[in-house]
Amino acid sequence: MMIYMDNAATTRMRREVVEAMLPYMTAEYGNPSAGYELAARAKKAIEQAREEIADTLGCEAEEIFFTSGGTESDNWAIKSTMMAKNRGHMITSKIEHHAVFHSCRFLEQKGYQVSYIDVDADGLISLEQLENAIRPDTRMISVMAANNEIGTVEPIAEIGKIARKHHVLFHTDAVQAYSNIDLNIERDEFDMLSVSAHKINGPKGVGFLYVRKGTKLPPFMCGGAQEHGVRAGTENVSGIMGMAKAAKLAFQNRKMRLSHEYEIRNYMISRIQREIPYAKLNGHPTKRLANNMNFSFGNVDGGTLIAMLDHQNICAASGSACTSASKEASHVLKAIGLSDEMAHAAVRLTINENITFQEADYVINCLKYDVMRLQSELG
Ligand SMILES: *Cc1c(COP(=O)(O)O)cnc(C)c1O
């Protein structure tokens, strides 16, 4: 039996999601742009999906644009906003996902200017520094709603207020936040918001970008007239159907799901802190995603620990799935002030609603055994 605790990297599709997709991979294979009944049914299906997704955010269907996932949504929002002019300035945080971070680096190479705002030791952005960084040529702010490594939930309502006050566009990467924290179109005042299906038990390779009506966002993908002419490419019909189903389910049982995750997560955190020596919890103690734990264990190499857990049939991540292939310490863990050593010692466990206390106990016992073994070898 396998225990999967890497839900921040990706999630398993629900049976209902697969079932919602299957017809559009078989009998209902029409190209939504074509002119016959088979195509019209596919077109109707994606417009229905757009309505359902809009309902989860309380926005209008025409404000939802389907993309190939979180990475494309982030690239589109940032590059297209900035590159609409030849120069300009934008503001982001030091703990963004690589899809945002590397888009900003790309823009810097093209001559645009980017301010990277500090976070505190818990990963919360400095609002004062953010507001002070705004200049006359600042075009946008991009700050994530919740962090994928340490789980910290950022004050997006406050950031939105600052952006609005200074007439600057506000984009948020909500890939980890969507359906897991309360996002409110009116209160939070964001102009663009990125979501990915495979982080909410939907299929990989599909997502969307919410774009507030009236926001000027040039196309990123050029080609046909799909998505009102701003995102070309034949629609991923089955993927969109799967995403809409996954979104609907995620919002339907949200209260119960989150409270179960909180309960198990808090139980695990308190046992780990009590029973495992030199365990440091990374990220904010309370303003964090319900399913996220990130620990650095003193005198332990995170990669080695992950391999030991793998042998015990536990899937966990060292720091972040995206950085595990590289030797560089995670930029997120560095930004919250961890030493290289403590950053390399980090392990991320992200649970889902199906985890039982019995499974949680098994994972804690394995962790305890592995960590203490590594600490006695290395310490
Ligand atoms: C996973 C993730 C992305 C990338 O989404 P993909 O659909 O995998 O491209 C972007 N931002 C955050 C915060 C993520 O967790």
mmCIF file of C-alpha atoms and ligand atoms in Angstrom:
data_model
loop_
_atom_site.group_PDB
_atom_site.id
_atom_site.type_symbol
_atom_site.label_atom_id
_atom_site.label_comp_id
_atom_site.label_asym_id
_atom_site.label_seq_id
_atom_site.Cartn_x
_atom_site.Cartn_y
_atom_site.Cartn_z
ATOM 1 C CA MET A 1 0.000 0.000 0.000
ATOM 2 C CA MET A 2 1.235 3.479 -0.890
ATOM 3 C CA ILE A 3 0.681 6.624 1.135
ATOM 4 C CA TYR A 4 0.670 9.675 -1.084
ATOM 5 C CA MET A 5 1.640 12.894 0.675
ATOM 6 C CA ASP A 6 2.633 15.019 -2.295
ATOM 7 C CA ASN A 7 -0.668 16.634 -3.208
ATOM 8 C CA ALA A 8 0.989 20.009 -3.787
ATOM 9 C CA ALA A 9 2.853 18.444 -6.727
ATOM 10 C CA THR A 10 -0.213 16.842 -8.226
ATOM 11 C CA THR A 11 -3.370 15.014 -7.204
ATOM 12 C CA ARG A 12 -5.209 11.905 -8.269
ATOM 13 C CA MET A 13 -8.238 12.333 -10.509
ATOM 14 C CA ARG A 14 -11.541 11.321 -8.996
ATOM 15 C CA ARG A 15 -13.585 8.644 -10.748
ATOM 16 C CA GLU A 16 -16.339 11.192 -11.482
ATOM 17 C CA VAL A 17 -13.760 13.411 -13.172
ATOM 18 C CA VAL A 18 -12.598 10.607 -15.468
ATOM 19 C CA GLU A 19 -16.224 9.796 -16.231
ATOM 20 C CA ALA A 20 -16.949 13.414 -17.135
ATOM 21 C CA MET A 21 -14.010 13.352 -19.558
ATOM 22 C CA LEU A 22 -14.502 10.007 -21.277
ATOM 23 C CA PRO A 23 -17.370 10.941 -23.655
ATOM 24 C CA TYR A 24 -15.273 13.793 -25.045
ATOM 25 C CA MET A 25 -12.368 11.445 -25.742
ATOM 26 C CA THR A 26 -14.614 8.989 -27.573
ATOM 27 C CA ALA A 27 -18.019 9.656 -29.177
ATOM 28 C CA GLU A 28 -18.094 13.434 -28.629
ATOM 29 C CA TYR A 29 -14.838 14.212 -30.396
ATOM 30 C CA GLY A 30 -15.972 17.186 -32.476
ATOM 31 C CA ASN A 31 -13.866 20.327 -32.867
ATOM 32 C CA PRO A 32 -15.889 23.051 -31.087
ATOM 33 C CA SER A 33 -15.170 25.526 -33.902
ATOM 34 C CA ALA A 34 -16.690 23.363 -36.635
ATOM 35 C CA GLY A 35 -20.148 23.834 -38.142
ATOM 36 C CA TYR A 36 -22.160 20.680 -37.485
ATOM 37 C CA GLU A 37 -24.099 19.160 -34.638
ATOM 38 C CA LEU A 38 -21.220 17.028 -33.271
ATOM 39 C CA ALA A 39 -19.106 20.182 -32.960
ATOM 40 C CA ALA A 40 -21.946 22.246 -31.520
ATOM 41 C CA ARG A 41 -22.317 19.712 -28.691
ATOM 42 C CA ALA A 42 -18.639 20.045 -27.783
ATOM 43 C CA LYS A 43 -18.936 23.842 -27.940
ATOM 44 C CA LYS A 44 -21.996 23.747 -25.702
ATOM 45 C CA ALA A 45 -20.200 21.481 -23.232
ATOM 46 C CA ILE A 46 -17.244 23.834 -22.807
ATOM 47 C CA GLU A 47 -19.520 26.852 -22.407
ATOM 48 C CA GLN A 48 -21.388 24.955 -19.700
ATOM 49 C CA ALA A 49 -18.035 24.164 -18.050
ATOM 50 C CA ARG A 50 -17.101 27.851 -18.232
ATOM 51 C CA GLU A 51 -20.337 28.758 -16.402
ATOM 52 C CA GLU A 52 -19.706 26.172 -13.701
ATOM 53 C CA ILE A 53 -16.170 27.405 -13.124
ATOM 54 C CA ALA A 54 -17.303 31.041 -13.082
ATOM 55 C CA ASP A 55 -19.833 30.071 -10.379
ATOM 56 C CA THR A 56 -17.033 28.821 -8.107
ATOM 57 C CA LEU A 57 -15.496 32.323 -8.153
ATOM 58 C CA GLY A 58 -18.706 34.333 -8.385
ATOM 59 C CA CYS A 59 -17.560 35.917 -11.643
ATOM 60 C CA GLU A 60 -18.970 35.952 -15.164
ATOM 61 C CA ALA A 61 -18.336 33.158 -17.653
ATOM 62 C CA GLU A 62 -16.721 35.529 -20.138
ATOM 63 C CA GLU A 63 -14.037 36.334 -17.559
ATOM 64 C CA ILE A 64 -12.751 32.722 -17.630
ATOM 65 C CA PHE A 65 -10.171 31.750 -20.284
ATOM 66 C CA PHE A 66 -9.057 28.148 -20.632
ATOM 67 C CA THR A 67 -5.312 27.462 -20.855
ATOM 68 C CA SER A 68 -2.923 24.508 -20.699
ATOM 69 C CA GLY A 69 -2.414 24.939 -16.943
ATOM 70 C CA GLY A 70 -0.981 27.089 -14.188
ATOM 71 C CA THR A 71 2.309 27.715 -15.983
ATOM 72 C CA GLU A 72 0.654 29.082 -19.116
ATOM 73 C CA SER A 73 -1.790 31.206 -17.100
ATOM 74 C CA ASP A 74 1.092 32.787 -15.157
ATOM 75 C CA ASN A 75 3.210 33.368 -18.286
ATOM 76 C CA TRP A 76 0.261 34.891 -20.117
ATOM 77 C CA ALA A 77 -0.812 37.239 -17.330
ATOM 78 C CA ILE A 78 2.706 38.508 -16.674
ATOM 79 C CA LYS A 79 4.399 38.577 -20.080
ATOM 80 C CA SER A 80 1.419 39.848 -22.048
ATOM 81 C CA THR A 81 0.631 42.587 -19.528
ATOM 82 C CA MET A 82 4.207 43.822 -19.441
ATOM 83 C CA MET A 83 5.086 43.376 -23.109
ATOM 84 C CA ALA A 84 2.084 45.406 -24.235
ATOM 85 C CA LYS A 85 4.528 48.288 -23.770
ATOM 86 C CA ASN A 86 8.234 48.508 -24.564
ATOM 87 C CA ARG A 87 9.274 49.198 -21.018
ATOM 88 C CA GLY A 88 7.889 49.222 -17.532
ATOM 89 C CA HIS A 89 8.162 48.009 -13.979
ATOM 90 C CA MET A 90 6.430 45.254 -12.042
ATOM 91 C CA ILE A 91 6.420 43.974 -8.491
ATOM 92 C CA THR A 92 6.429 40.401 -7.270
ATOM 93 C CA SER A 93 7.521 38.478 -4.171
ATOM 94 C CA LYS A 94 10.638 36.451 -3.463
ATOM 95 C CA ILE A 95 8.654 33.236 -2.974
ATOM 96 C CA GLU A 96 6.747 32.854 -6.238
ATOM 97 C CA HIS A 97 6.435 29.586 -8.152
ATOM 98 C CA HIS A 98 8.982 29.224 -10.971
ATOM 99 C CA ALA A 99 6.232 29.910 -13.532
ATOM 100 C CA VAL A 100 6.035 33.466 -12.158
ATOM 101 C CA PHE A 101 9.645 33.827 -11.025
ATOM 102 C CA HIS A 102 11.163 32.759 -14.357
ATOM 103 C CA SER A 103 8.658 34.870 -16.322
ATOM 104 C CA CYS A 104 9.921 37.850 -14.328
ATOM 105 C CA ARG A 105 13.550 36.885 -15.024
ATOM 106 C CA PHE A 106 12.698 36.645 -18.736
ATOM 107 C CA LEU A 107 11.228 40.153 -18.654
ATOM 108 C CA GLU A 108 14.325 41.500 -16.900
ATOM 109 C CA GLN A 109 16.475 40.115 -19.726
ATOM 110 C CA LYS A 110 14.269 42.041 -22.150
ATOM 111 C CA GLY A 111 14.917 45.270 -20.258
ATOM 112 C CA TYR A 112 11.867 45.436 -17.983
ATOM 113 C CA GLN A 113 12.374 46.146 -14.309
ATOM 114 C CA VAL A 114 11.167 43.902 -11.514
ATOM 115 C CA SER A 115 11.121 44.475 -7.741
ATOM 116 C CA TYR A 116 11.199 41.307 -5.639
ATOM 117 C CA ILE A 117 9.582 41.991 -2.271
ATOM 118 C CA ASP A 118 10.876 40.342 0.905
ATOM 119 C CA VAL A 119 8.884 37.992 3.073
ATOM 120 C CA ASP A 120 9.256 37.527 6.828
ATOM 121 C CA ALA A 121 10.435 34.350 8.566
ATOM 122 C CA ASP A 122 6.925 32.836 8.183
ATOM 123 C CA GLY A 123 6.748 33.680 4.484
ATOM 124 C CA LEU A 124 4.363 36.646 4.724
ATOM 125 C CA ILE A 125 5.033 39.458 2.266
ATOM 126 C CA SER A 126 5.963 42.914 3.547
ATOM 127 C CA LEU A 127 3.003 45.134 2.584
ATOM 128 C CA GLU A 128 4.925 48.272 3.455
ATOM 129 C CA GLN A 129 7.811 47.366 1.179
ATOM 130 C CA LEU A 130 5.324 46.428 -1.532
ATOM 131 C CA GLU A 131 3.549 49.771 -1.430
ATOM 132 C CA ASN A 132 6.844 51.685 -1.282
ATOM 133 C CA ALA A 133 8.069 49.840 -4.388
ATOM 134 C CA ILE A 134 5.254 51.267 -6.551
ATOM 135 C CA ARG A 135 6.542 53.814 -9.087
ATOM 136 C CA PRO A 136 4.851 55.875 -11.789
ATOM 137 C CA ASP A 137 5.794 53.226 -14.404
ATOM 138 C CA THR A 138 4.654 50.206 -12.320
ATOM 139 C CA ARG A 139 2.257 48.200 -14.474
ATOM 140 C CA MET A 140 1.417 45.217 -12.333
ATOM 141 C CA ILE A 141 1.811 43.347 -9.058
ATOM 142 C CA SER A 142 1.972 39.539 -9.105
ATOM 143 C CA VAL A 143 1.845 37.857 -5.696
ATOM 144 C CA MET A 144 0.689 34.304 -5.116
ATOM 145 C CA ALA A 145 -2.395 33.620 -2.969
ATOM 146 C CA ALA A 146 -0.758 30.668 -1.190
ATOM 147 C CA ASN A 147 2.720 29.233 -1.452
ATOM 148 C CA ASN A 148 3.280 25.754 -2.884
ATOM 149 C CA GLU A 149 6.294 24.887 -0.718
ATOM 150 C CA ILE A 150 5.619 26.247 2.748
ATOM 151 C CA GLY A 151 1.838 26.709 2.487
ATOM 152 C CA THR A 152 1.798 30.304 3.720
ATOM 153 C CA VAL A 153 -1.388 32.178 2.736
ATOM 154 C CA GLU A 154 -0.632 35.745 1.599
ATOM 155 C CA PRO A 155 -2.804 38.793 2.444
ATOM 156 C CA ILE A 156 -4.225 39.144 -1.076
ATOM 157 C CA ALA A 157 -7.146 41.358 -0.013
ATOM 158 C CA GLU A 158 -4.670 43.936 1.305
ATOM 159 C CA ILE A 159 -2.437 43.613 -1.752
ATOM 160 C CA GLY A 160 -5.500 44.113 -3.980
ATOM 161 C CA LYS A 161 -6.400 47.298 -2.074
ATOM 162 C CA ILE A 162 -2.896 48.698 -2.514
ATOM 163 C CA ALA A 163 -2.906 47.831 -6.227
ATOM 164 C CA ARG A 164 -6.308 49.458 -6.741
ATOM 165 C CA LYS A 165 -5.307 52.591 -4.829
ATOM 166 C CA HIS A 166 -2.309 53.089 -7.126
ATOM 167 C CA HIS A 167 -4.078 51.988 -10.351
ATOM 168 C CA VAL A 168 -1.770 49.017 -10.825
ATOM 169 C CA LEU A 169 -3.008 45.641 -12.142
ATOM 170 C CA PHE A 170 -2.983 42.768 -9.640
ATOM 171 C CA HIS A 171 -2.379 39.171 -10.711
ATOM 172 C CA THR A 172 -2.359 36.279 -8.271
ATOM 173 C CA ASP A 173 -1.172 32.711 -8.784
ATOM 174 C CA ALA A 174 -3.995 30.866 -7.026
ATOM 175 C CA VAL A 175 -2.990 27.376 -8.157
ATOM 176 C CA GLN A 176 -2.598 26.174 -4.551
ATOM 177 C CA ALA A 177 -5.257 28.463 -3.110
ATOM 178 C CA TYR A 178 -8.225 27.755 -5.394
ATOM 179 C CA SER A 179 -10.901 25.801 -3.471
ATOM 180 C CA ASN A 180 -8.586 25.712 -0.433
ATOM 181 C CA ILE A 181 -8.840 29.302 0.772
ATOM 182 C CA ASP A 182 -11.667 31.767 0.389
ATOM 183 C CA LEU A 183 -11.169 33.836 -2.789
ATOM 184 C CA ASN A 184 -13.573 36.693 -3.344
ATOM 185 C CA ILE A 185 -13.705 38.565 -6.648
ATOM 186 C CA GLU A 186 -15.121 41.731 -5.059
ATOM 187 C CA ARG A 187 -13.219 41.852 -1.785
ATOM 188 C CA ASP A 188 -9.836 40.709 -3.035
ATOM 189 C CA GLU A 189 -9.763 43.071 -6.016
ATOM 190 C CA PHE A 190 -7.534 40.943 -8.212
ATOM 191 C CA ASP A 191 -7.611 41.551 -11.946
ATOM 192 C CA MET A 192 -6.149 38.204 -13.009
ATOM 193 C CA LEU A 193 -5.964 34.842 -11.264
ATOM 194 C CA SER A 194 -4.257 31.593 -12.355
ATOM 195 C CA VAL A 195 -5.619 28.107 -11.668
ATOM 196 C CA SER A 196 -4.512 24.592 -12.647
ATOM 197 C CA ALA A 197 -6.796 21.533 -12.791
ATOM 198 C CA HIS A 198 -4.341 18.851 -11.717
ATOM 199 C CA LYS A 199 -3.876 20.420 -8.254
ATOM 200 C CA ILE A 200 -7.589 19.926 -7.473
ATOM 201 C CA ASN A 201 -8.059 16.284 -8.547
ATOM 202 C CA GLY A 202 -8.521 17.246 -12.185
ATOM 203 C CA PRO A 203 -6.516 16.314 -15.274
ATOM 204 C CA LYS A 204 -3.003 17.523 -16.104
ATOM 205 C CA GLY A 205 -2.422 19.988 -18.919
ATOM 206 C CA VAL A 206 -5.449 22.215 -18.384
ATOM 207 C CA GLY A 207 -6.175 25.306 -16.320
ATOM 208 C CA PHE A 208 -7.660 28.739 -16.636
ATOM 209 C CA LEU A 209 -6.927 32.405 -16.223
ATOM 210 C CA TYR A 210 -9.596 34.648 -14.721
ATOM 211 C CA VAL A 211 -9.372 38.106 -16.306
ATOM 212 C CA ARG A 212 -11.555 40.834 -14.829
ATOM 213 C CA LYS A 213 -13.835 42.452 -17.409
ATOM 214 C CA GLY A 214 -12.220 45.588 -18.803
ATOM 215 C CA THR A 215 -8.642 44.418 -18.171
ATOM 216 C CA LYS A 216 -6.510 44.797 -21.303
ATOM 217 C CA LEU A 217 -4.606 41.561 -21.826
ATOM 218 C CA PRO A 218 -3.093 40.886 -25.269
ATOM 219 C CA PRO A 219 -3.057 37.277 -26.528
ATOM 220 C CA PHE A 220 -0.174 34.987 -25.628
ATOM 221 C CA MET A 221 -0.924 32.137 -28.047
ATOM 222 C CA CYS A 222 -1.599 33.320 -31.591
ATOM 223 C CA GLY A 223 -3.676 31.362 -34.068
ATOM 224 C CA GLY A 224 -7.396 30.772 -34.416
ATOM 225 C CA ALA A 225 -10.271 32.680 -32.882
ATOM 226 C CA GLN A 226 -10.868 30.420 -29.861
ATOM 227 C CA GLU A 227 -11.494 31.984 -26.419
ATOM 228 C CA HIS A 228 -12.735 35.272 -27.921
ATOM 229 C CA GLY A 229 -9.582 35.463 -30.034
ATOM 230 C CA VAL A 230 -7.213 35.861 -27.096
ATOM 231 C CA ARG A 231 -6.111 32.267 -26.565
ATOM 232 C CA ALA A 232 -5.774 30.356 -29.807
ATOM 233 C CA GLY A 233 -5.649 26.590 -30.126
ATOM 234 C CA THR A 234 -8.314 23.900 -30.392
ATOM 235 C CA GLU A 235 -9.885 23.580 -26.969
ATOM 236 C CA ASN A 236 -8.860 20.686 -24.715
ATOM 237 C CA VAL A 237 -12.502 19.658 -24.490
ATOM 238 C CA SER A 238 -12.120 16.563 -22.317
ATOM 239 C CA GLY A 239 -9.631 18.365 -20.061
ATOM 240 C CA ILE A 240 -11.984 21.302 -19.635
ATOM 241 C CA MET A 241 -14.843 18.943 -18.779
ATOM 242 C CA GLY A 242 -12.646 17.189 -16.224
ATOM 243 C CA MET A 243 -11.562 20.487 -14.693
ATOM 244 C CA ALA A 244 -15.139 21.734 -14.361
ATOM 245 C CA LYS A 245 -16.160 18.497 -12.650
ATOM 246 C CA ALA A 246 -13.134 18.603 -10.332
ATOM 247 C CA ALA A 247 -13.855 22.240 -9.449
ATOM 248 C CA LYS A 248 -17.494 21.513 -8.719
ATOM 249 C CA LEU A 249 -16.590 18.610 -6.421
ATOM 250 C CA ALA A 250 -13.826 20.572 -4.687
ATOM 251 C CA PHE A 251 -16.255 23.349 -3.779
ATOM 252 C CA GLN A 252 -19.151 21.037 -2.918
ATOM 253 C CA ASN A 253 -17.506 19.213 -0.031
ATOM 254 C CA ARG A 254 -15.047 21.963 0.797
ATOM 255 C CA LYS A 255 -15.957 22.519 4.470
ATOM 256 C CA MET A 256 -15.726 18.856 5.398
ATOM 257 C CA ARG A 257 -12.614 18.272 3.349
ATOM 258 C CA LEU A 258 -10.750 21.222 4.847
ATOM 259 C CA SER A 259 -11.746 20.445 8.412
ATOM 260 C CA HIS A 260 -10.554 16.848 8.055
ATOM 261 C CA GLU A 261 -7.272 18.026 6.548
ATOM 262 C CA TYR A 262 -6.797 20.589 9.345
ATOM 263 C CA GLU A 263 -7.420 17.952 11.977
ATOM 264 C CA ILE A 264 -4.959 15.392 10.578
ATOM 265 C CA ARG A 265 -2.391 18.039 9.645
ATOM 266 C CA ASN A 266 -2.429 19.639 13.104
ATOM 267 C CA TYR A 267 -2.202 16.226 14.741
ATOM 268 C CA MET A 268 0.838 15.386 12.610
ATOM 269 C CA ILE A 269 2.542 18.729 13.242
ATOM 270 C CA SER A 270 2.138 18.481 16.997
ATOM 271 C CA ARG A 271 3.358 14.870 17.156
ATOM 272 C CA ILE A 272 6.347 15.602 14.904
ATOM 273 C CA GLN A 273 7.320 18.656 16.956
ATOM 274 C CA ARG A 274 6.945 16.735 20.197
ATOM 275 C CA GLU A 275 8.625 13.490 19.205
ATOM 276 C CA ILE A 276 11.283 14.259 16.578
ATOM 277 C CA PRO A 277 14.415 16.134 17.665
ATOM 278 C CA TYR A 278 15.364 19.392 15.897
ATOM 279 C CA ALA A 279 12.164 19.588 13.833
ATOM 280 C CA LYS A 280 11.545 23.119 12.572
ATOM 281 C CA LEU A 281 8.194 23.896 10.948
ATOM 282 C CA ASN A 282 8.685 26.107 7.877
ATOM 283 C CA GLY A 283 5.922 28.543 6.916
ATOM 284 C CA HIS A 284 3.321 30.367 8.968
ATOM 285 C CA PRO A 285 1.965 28.421 11.984
ATOM 286 C CA THR A 286 -1.684 29.335 11.305
ATOM 287 C CA LYS A 287 -1.948 31.298 8.033
ATOM 288 C CA ARG A 288 -1.212 28.219 5.961
ATOM 289 C CA LEU A 289 -2.967 25.809 3.617
ATOM 290 C CA ALA A 290 -4.920 23.118 5.456
ATOM 291 C CA ASN A 291 -3.018 20.282 3.799
ATOM 292 C CA ASN A 292 0.549 21.568 4.068
ATOM 293 C CA MET A 293 3.447 20.626 6.350
ATOM 294 C CA ASN A 294 7.040 21.593 5.679
ATOM 295 C CA PHE A 295 9.749 20.637 8.148
ATOM 296 C CA SER A 296 13.503 20.996 8.280
ATOM 297 C CA PHE A 297 15.119 18.342 10.464
ATOM 298 C CA GLY A 298 18.496 19.375 11.854
ATOM 299 C CA ASN A 299 21.475 17.339 10.546
ATOM 300 C CA VAL A 300 19.362 15.543 7.948
ATOM 301 C CA ASP A 301 19.585 15.700 4.151
ATOM 302 C CA GLY A 302 16.063 16.087 2.754
ATOM 303 C CA GLY A 303 16.833 14.106 -0.406
ATOM 304 C CA THR A 304 18.128 11.131 1.595
ATOM 305 C CA LEU A 305 15.085 11.246 3.851
ATOM 306 C CA ILE A 306 12.740 11.278 0.823
ATOM 307 C CA ALA A 307 14.480 8.170 -0.560
ATOM 308 C CA MET A 308 14.085 6.377 2.791
ATOM 309 C CA LEU A 309 10.406 7.308 2.945
ATOM 310 C CA ASP A 310 10.000 6.053 -0.630
ATOM 311 C CA HIS A 311 11.289 2.643 0.493
ATOM 312 C CA GLN A 312 8.570 2.735 3.149
ATOM 313 C CA ASN A 313 5.979 3.433 0.402
ATOM 314 C CA ILE A 314 5.509 7.079 1.329
ATOM 315 C CA CYS A 315 5.552 9.765 -1.362
ATOM 316 C CA ALA A 316 6.852 13.081 -0.038
ATOM 317 C CA ALA A 317 8.790 16.012 -1.493
ATOM 318 C CA SER A 318 12.110 17.519 -0.535
ATOM 319 C CA GLY A 319 11.436 21.241 -0.386
ATOM 320 C CA SER A 320 9.680 21.525 -3.732
ATOM 321 C CA ALA A 321 9.122 19.091 -6.587
ATOM 322 C CA CYS A 322 10.470 21.671 -9.000
ATOM 323 C CA THR A 323 13.762 22.131 -7.210
ATOM 324 C CA SER A 324 14.448 18.522 -6.242
ATOM 325 C CA ALA A 325 16.343 17.900 -9.500
ATOM 326 C CA SER A 326 18.701 20.810 -8.880
ATOM 327 C CA LYS A 327 21.324 21.230 -6.212
ATOM 328 C CA GLU A 328 20.377 24.851 -5.563
ATOM 329 C CA ALA A 329 18.570 25.408 -2.295
ATOM 330 C CA SER A 330 14.939 26.438 -2.798
ATOM 331 C CA HIS A 331 14.572 30.207 -3.314
ATOM 332 C CA VAL A 332 11.494 30.094 -1.083
ATOM 333 C CA LEU A 333 13.317 28.555 1.867
ATOM 334 C CA LYS A 334 16.198 30.995 1.376
ATOM 335 C CA ALA A 335 13.722 33.890 1.319
ATOM 336 C CA ILE A 336 12.354 32.941 4.748
ATOM 337 C CA GLY A 337 15.914 33.033 6.052
ATOM 338 C CA LEU A 338 16.911 29.358 6.216
ATOM 339 C CA SER A 339 20.607 28.515 5.924
ATOM 340 C CA ASP A 340 21.612 26.359 2.934
ATOM 341 C CA GLU A 341 21.880 23.441 5.313
ATOM 342 C CA MET A 342 18.377 23.859 6.782
ATOM 343 C CA ALA A 343 16.957 24.461 3.282
ATOM 344 C CA HIS A 344 18.462 21.185 2.064
ATOM 345 C CA ALA A 345 17.009 19.490 5.147
ATOM 346 C CA ALA A 346 13.439 20.421 4.208
ATOM 347 C CA VAL A 347 10.703 17.890 3.612
ATOM 348 C CA ARG A 348 7.203 18.781 2.419
ATOM 349 C CA LEU A 349 4.198 16.602 3.238
ATOM 350 C CA THR A 350 0.914 17.597 1.605
ATOM 351 C CA ILE A 351 -2.084 15.479 2.520
ATOM 352 C CA ASN A 352 -5.581 15.110 1.096
ATOM 353 C CA GLU A 353 -9.011 14.408 2.530
ATOM 354 C CA ASN A 354 -8.578 10.628 2.307
ATOM 355 C CA ILE A 355 -5.683 10.342 4.744
ATOM 356 C CA THR A 356 -6.598 8.457 7.915
ATOM 357 C CA PHE A 357 -5.149 8.815 11.413
ATOM 358 C CA GLN A 358 -3.724 5.323 11.009
ATOM 359 C CA GLU A 359 -1.831 6.370 7.886
ATOM 360 C CA ALA A 360 -0.709 9.568 9.578
ATOM 361 C CA ASP A 361 0.666 7.510 12.489
ATOM 362 C CA TYR A 362 2.544 5.207 10.106
ATOM 363 C CA VAL A 363 4.150 8.204 8.377
ATOM 364 C CA ILE A 364 5.119 9.835 11.684
ATOM 365 C CA ASN A 365 6.667 6.590 12.942
ATOM 366 C CA CYS A 366 8.682 6.151 9.739
ATOM 367 C CA LEU A 367 9.795 9.785 9.839
ATOM 368 C CA LYS A 368 10.845 9.467 13.441
ATOM 369 C CA TYR A 369 12.848 6.307 12.785
ATOM 370 C CA ASP A 370 14.500 7.683 9.617
ATOM 371 C CA VAL A 371 15.322 11.115 11.013
ATOM 372 C CA MET A 372 16.810 9.746 14.227
ATOM 373 C CA ARG A 373 18.859 7.234 12.248
ATOM 374 C CA LEU A 374 20.227 9.960 9.951
ATOM 375 C CA GLN A 375 20.878 12.253 12.887
ATOM 376 C CA SER A 376 22.858 9.586 14.730
ATOM 377 C CA GLU A 377 24.918 8.805 11.583
ATOM 378 C CA LEU A 378 25.607 12.396 10.678
ATOM 379 C CA GLY A 379 25.408 14.212 14.001
HETATM 380 C C1 LIG B 1 1.745 23.572 -9.777
HETATM 381 C C2 LIG B 1 1.841 25.059 -9.710
HETATM 382 C C3 LIG B 1 1.950 25.845 -10.863
HETATM 383 C C4 LIG B 1 2.080 25.229 -12.237
HETATM 384 O O1 LIG B 1 0.876 24.665 -12.693
HETATM 385 P P1 LIG B 1 0.933 23.592 -13.872
HETATM 386 O O2 LIG B 1 -0.505 23.370 -14.222
HETATM 387 O O3 LIG B 1 1.597 22.372 -13.333
HETATM 388 O O4 LIG B 1 1.677 24.215 -15.003
HETATM 389 C C5 LIG B 1 2.005 27.205 -10.728
HETATM 390 N N1 LIG B 1 1.937 27.795 -9.523
HETATM 391 C C6 LIG B 1 1.821 27.079 -8.382
HETATM 392 C C7 LIG B 1 1.720 27.798 -7.069
HETATM 393 C C8 LIG B 1 1.772 25.694 -8.434
HETATM 394 O O5 LIG B 1 1.683 24.992 -7.303
#
